């Protein structure tokens, strides 16, 4: 039964990603990072070192993907600050894993929850403006301008 639930969740996430706009994709990535950090914390508390390693690794990979998705040119100071925060998170998770410290994972989770909370509050009109600007920049770079 557990396998069926996991398969259902996996298909649900894949379906959500298939139709998601860029804003929603970032929300899903942030949620995935938070879920993996929670799994890492639980694994640390159970002394499940293989589970901890897998969950921390997934969370770090997701955070690195978020960092890589930043538009440093258009984002200005906000992108610079997020880059630094994501870098801190990855490094802090590495330390948390090495020292088996659930409290360090909590610190990273709090940061991610703050960022996600702000991201979730972006008005739809601003999301659409940002998406249109991104499309325009991509078509300009594709046409060689």
PDB file of C-alpha atoms in Angstrom:
ATOM      1  CA  UNK A   1       0.000   0.000   0.000  1.00  0.00           C
ATOM      2  CA  UNK A   2       2.840   2.392   0.845  1.00  0.00           C
ATOM      3  CA  UNK A   3       4.303   1.848  -2.628  1.00  0.00           C
ATOM      4  CA  UNK A   4       0.956   2.797  -4.182  1.00  0.00           C
ATOM      5  CA  UNK A   5       0.779   6.024  -2.193  1.00  0.00           C
ATOM      6  CA  UNK A   6       4.343   6.933  -3.173  1.00  0.00           C
ATOM      7  CA  UNK A   7       3.619   6.187  -6.834  1.00  0.00           C
ATOM      8  CA  UNK A   8       0.444   8.289  -6.687  1.00  0.00           C
ATOM      9  CA  UNK A   9       2.326  11.216  -5.127  1.00  0.00           C
ATOM     10  CA  UNK A  10       5.070  10.903  -7.724  1.00  0.00           C
ATOM     11  CA  UNK A  11       2.588  10.983 -10.592  1.00  0.00           C
ATOM     12  CA  UNK A  12       0.769  13.909  -8.957  1.00  0.00           C
ATOM     13  CA  UNK A  13       3.972  15.941  -8.742  1.00  0.00           C
ATOM     14  CA  UNK A  14       4.927  15.058 -12.323  1.00  0.00           C
ATOM     15  CA  UNK A  15       1.460  16.086 -13.527  1.00  0.00           C
ATOM     16  CA  UNK A  16       1.708  19.332 -11.542  1.00  0.00           C
ATOM     17  CA  UNK A  17       5.120  20.082 -13.065  1.00  0.00           C
ATOM     18  CA  UNK A  18       3.905  19.302 -16.585  1.00  0.00           C
ATOM     19  CA  UNK A  19       1.374  22.141 -16.479  1.00  0.00           C
ATOM     20  CA  UNK A  20       3.139  24.461 -14.026  1.00  0.00           C
ATOM     21  CA  UNK A  21       4.161  27.991 -14.841  1.00  0.00           C
ATOM     22  CA  UNK A  22       7.691  29.059 -13.799  1.00  0.00           C
ATOM     23  CA  UNK A  23       6.399  30.505 -10.518  1.00  0.00           C
ATOM     24  CA  UNK A  24       4.738  27.217  -9.584  1.00  0.00           C
ATOM     25  CA  UNK A  25       7.870  25.241 -10.478  1.00  0.00           C
ATOM     26  CA  UNK A  26       9.865  27.313  -7.971  1.00  0.00           C
ATOM     27  CA  UNK A  27       7.161  26.724  -5.337  1.00  0.00           C
ATOM     28  CA  UNK A  28       7.355  22.973  -5.967  1.00  0.00           C
ATOM     29  CA  UNK A  29      11.149  23.008  -5.726  1.00  0.00           C
ATOM     30  CA  UNK A  30      11.022  24.889  -2.441  1.00  0.00           C
ATOM     31  CA  UNK A  31       8.435  22.449  -1.106  1.00  0.00           C
ATOM     32  CA  UNK A  32      10.601  19.521  -2.206  1.00  0.00           C
ATOM     33  CA  UNK A  33      13.617  20.985  -0.418  1.00  0.00           C
ATOM     34  CA  UNK A  34      11.573  21.436   2.762  1.00  0.00           C
ATOM     35  CA  UNK A  35      10.212  17.881   2.575  1.00  0.00           C
ATOM     36  CA  UNK A  36      13.701  16.449   2.143  1.00  0.00           C
ATOM     37  CA  UNK A  37      15.041  18.512   5.037  1.00  0.00           C
ATOM     38  CA  UNK A  38      12.228  17.162   7.219  1.00  0.00           C
ATOM     39  CA  UNK A  39      13.146  13.624   6.122  1.00  0.00           C
ATOM     40  CA  UNK A  40      16.802  14.326   6.918  1.00  0.00           C
ATOM     41  CA  UNK A  41      15.883  15.550  10.378  1.00  0.00           C
ATOM     42  CA  UNK A  42      13.798  12.456  11.057  1.00  0.00           C
ATOM     43  CA  UNK A  43      16.583  10.230   9.787  1.00  0.00           C
ATOM     44  CA  UNK A  44      19.076  11.971  12.073  1.00  0.00           C
ATOM     45  CA  UNK A  45      16.814  11.418  15.060  1.00  0.00           C
ATOM     46  CA  UNK A  46      16.411   7.713  14.162  1.00  0.00           C
ATOM     47  CA  UNK A  47      20.144   7.356  13.462  1.00  0.00           C
ATOM     48  CA  UNK A  48      19.296   6.270   9.913  1.00  0.00           C
ATOM     49  CA  UNK A  49      22.509   7.527   8.348  1.00  0.00           C
ATOM     50  CA  UNK A  50      21.775   6.275   4.833  1.00  0.00           C
ATOM     51  CA  UNK A  51      18.356   7.973   4.894  1.00  0.00           C
ATOM     52  CA  UNK A  52      19.914  11.167   6.249  1.00  0.00           C
ATOM     53  CA  UNK A  53      22.531  11.191   3.530  1.00  0.00           C
ATOM     54  CA  UNK A  54      19.986  10.656   0.748  1.00  0.00           C
ATOM     55  CA  UNK A  55      17.593  13.308   2.062  1.00  0.00           C
ATOM     56  CA  UNK A  56      20.307  15.913   2.672  1.00  0.00           C
ATOM     57  CA  UNK A  57      21.739  15.253  -0.771  1.00  0.00           C
ATOM     58  CA  UNK A  58      18.323  15.735  -2.415  1.00  0.00           C
ATOM     59  CA  UNK A  59      17.677  18.940  -0.457  1.00  0.00           C
ATOM     60  CA  UNK A  60      21.104  20.303  -1.424  1.00  0.00           C
ATOM     61  CA  UNK A  61      20.517  19.409  -5.075  1.00  0.00           C
ATOM     62  CA  UNK A  62      17.155  21.184  -5.081  1.00  0.00           C
ATOM     63  CA  UNK A  63      18.598  24.274  -3.394  1.00  0.00           C
ATOM     64  CA  UNK A  64      21.423  24.305  -5.937  1.00  0.00           C
ATOM     65  CA  UNK A  65      18.803  24.133  -8.711  1.00  0.00           C
ATOM     66  CA  UNK A  66      17.000  27.096  -7.156  1.00  0.00           C
ATOM     67  CA  UNK A  67      20.296  28.949  -7.038  1.00  0.00           C
ATOM     68  CA  UNK A  68      20.988  28.091 -10.665  1.00  0.00           C
ATOM     69  CA  UNK A  69      17.563  29.337 -11.718  1.00  0.00           C
ATOM     70  CA  UNK A  70      18.241  32.871 -10.500  1.00  0.00           C
ATOM     71  CA  UNK A  71      18.360  35.519 -13.207  1.00  0.00           C
ATOM     72  CA  UNK A  72      21.349  37.439 -11.919  1.00  0.00           C
ATOM     73  CA  UNK A  73      21.098  40.086 -14.636  1.00  0.00           C
ATOM     74  CA  UNK A  74      17.444  40.974 -14.177  1.00  0.00           C
ATOM     75  CA  UNK A  75      17.231  40.201 -10.461  1.00  0.00           C
ATOM     76  CA  UNK A  76      19.813  42.655  -9.257  1.00  0.00           C
ATOM     77  CA  UNK A  77      20.311  42.873  -5.507  1.00  0.00           C
ATOM     78  CA  UNK A  78      17.484  40.428  -4.775  1.00  0.00           C
ATOM     79  CA  UNK A  79      19.162  37.742  -6.896  1.00  0.00           C
ATOM     80  CA  UNK A  80      22.509  38.475  -5.241  1.00  0.00           C
ATOM     81  CA  UNK A  81      20.950  38.080  -1.792  1.00  0.00           C
ATOM     82  CA  UNK A  82      19.135  34.881  -2.739  1.00  0.00           C
ATOM     83  CA  UNK A  83      22.340  33.477  -4.250  1.00  0.00           C
ATOM     84  CA  UNK A  84      24.140  34.088  -0.957  1.00  0.00           C
ATOM     85  CA  UNK A  85      21.273  32.598   1.071  1.00  0.00           C
ATOM     86  CA  UNK A  86      21.113  29.474  -1.088  1.00  0.00           C
ATOM     87  CA  UNK A  87      24.894  29.118  -0.817  1.00  0.00           C
ATOM     88  CA  UNK A  88      24.630  29.428   2.967  1.00  0.00           C
ATOM     89  CA  UNK A  89      21.845  26.809   3.017  1.00  0.00           C
ATOM     90  CA  UNK A  90      23.848  24.260   1.037  1.00  0.00           C
ATOM     91  CA  UNK A  91      26.917  24.771   3.226  1.00  0.00           C
ATOM     92  CA  UNK A  92      24.851  24.659   6.419  1.00  0.00           C
ATOM     93  CA  UNK A  93      23.164  21.412   5.332  1.00  0.00           C
ATOM     94  CA  UNK A  94      26.591  19.931   4.687  1.00  0.00           C
ATOM     95  CA  UNK A  95      27.622  20.886   8.221  1.00  0.00           C
ATOM     96  CA  UNK A  96      24.327  19.570   9.600  1.00  0.00           C
ATOM     97  CA  UNK A  97      24.895  16.235   7.924  1.00  0.00           C
ATOM     98  CA  UNK A  98      28.505  15.995   9.042  1.00  0.00           C
ATOM     99  CA  UNK A  99      27.670  16.837  12.673  1.00  0.00           C
ATOM    100  CA  UNK A 100      24.306  15.027  12.611  1.00  0.00           C
ATOM    101  CA  UNK A 101      22.602  18.217  13.852  1.00  0.00           C
ATOM    102  CA  UNK A 102      18.814  18.485  13.472  1.00  0.00           C
ATOM    103  CA  UNK A 103      18.995  22.044  14.846  1.00  0.00           C
ATOM    104  CA  UNK A 104      21.180  23.120  11.900  1.00  0.00           C
ATOM    105  CA  UNK A 105      18.600  21.613   9.535  1.00  0.00           C
ATOM    106  CA  UNK A 106      15.932  23.607  11.398  1.00  0.00           C
ATOM    107  CA  UNK A 107      17.879  26.817  10.724  1.00  0.00           C
ATOM    108  CA  UNK A 108      17.915  26.090   6.991  1.00  0.00           C
ATOM    109  CA  UNK A 109      14.240  25.141   7.028  1.00  0.00           C
ATOM    110  CA  UNK A 110      13.370  28.456   8.697  1.00  0.00           C
ATOM    111  CA  UNK A 111      15.235  30.361   5.986  1.00  0.00           C
ATOM    112  CA  UNK A 112      13.549  28.375   3.221  1.00  0.00           C
ATOM    113  CA  UNK A 113      10.124  28.888   4.813  1.00  0.00           C
ATOM    114  CA  UNK A 114      10.746  32.657   4.892  1.00  0.00           C
ATOM    115  CA  UNK A 115      11.768  32.719   1.240  1.00  0.00           C
ATOM    116  CA  UNK A 116       8.888  30.469   0.224  1.00  0.00           C
ATOM    117  CA  UNK A 117       6.427  32.586   2.204  1.00  0.00           C
ATOM    118  CA  UNK A 118       7.530  35.694   0.338  1.00  0.00           C
ATOM    119  CA  UNK A 119       7.484  33.832  -2.993  1.00  0.00           C
ATOM    120  CA  UNK A 120       3.958  32.563  -2.337  1.00  0.00           C
ATOM    121  CA  UNK A 121       2.737  36.141  -1.762  1.00  0.00           C
ATOM    122  CA  UNK A 122       3.837  37.472  -5.153  1.00  0.00           C
ATOM    123  CA  UNK A 123       0.668  38.763  -6.847  1.00  0.00           C
ATOM    124  CA  UNK A 124      -0.447  37.023 -10.047  1.00  0.00           C
ATOM    125  CA  UNK A 125      -0.092  40.266 -12.020  1.00  0.00           C
ATOM    126  CA  UNK A 126       3.580  40.532 -11.019  1.00  0.00           C
ATOM    127  CA  UNK A 127       4.206  36.872 -11.864  1.00  0.00           C
ATOM    128  CA  UNK A 128       2.790  37.433 -15.340  1.00  0.00           C
ATOM    129  CA  UNK A 129       4.888  40.589 -15.840  1.00  0.00           C
ATOM    130  CA  UNK A 130       8.015  38.717 -14.826  1.00  0.00           C
ATOM    131  CA  UNK A 131       7.205  35.826 -17.124  1.00  0.00           C
ATOM    132  CA  UNK A 132       6.589  38.177 -20.069  1.00  0.00           C
ATOM    133  CA  UNK A 133       9.902  39.950 -19.415  1.00  0.00           C
ATOM    134  CA  UNK A 134      11.682  36.598 -19.334  1.00  0.00           C
ATOM    135  CA  UNK A 135      10.099  35.525 -22.643  1.00  0.00           C
ATOM    136  CA  UNK A 136      11.075  38.854 -24.234  1.00  0.00           C
ATOM    137  CA  UNK A 137      14.701  38.517 -23.053  1.00  0.00           C
ATOM    138  CA  UNK A 138      14.874  34.952 -24.367  1.00  0.00           C
ATOM    139  CA  UNK A 139      13.530  35.899 -27.784  1.00  0.00           C
ATOM    140  CA  UNK A 140      15.977  38.842 -27.975  1.00  0.00           C
ATOM    141  CA  UNK A 141      18.922  36.601 -27.154  1.00  0.00           C
ATOM    142  CA  UNK A 142      17.711  33.965 -29.628  1.00  0.00           C
ATOM    143  CA  UNK A 143      17.480  36.554 -32.401  1.00  0.00           C
ATOM    144  CA  UNK A 144      20.973  37.853 -31.670  1.00  0.00           C
ATOM    145  CA  UNK A 145      20.094  41.319 -30.347  1.00  0.00           C
TER     146      UNK A 145
END
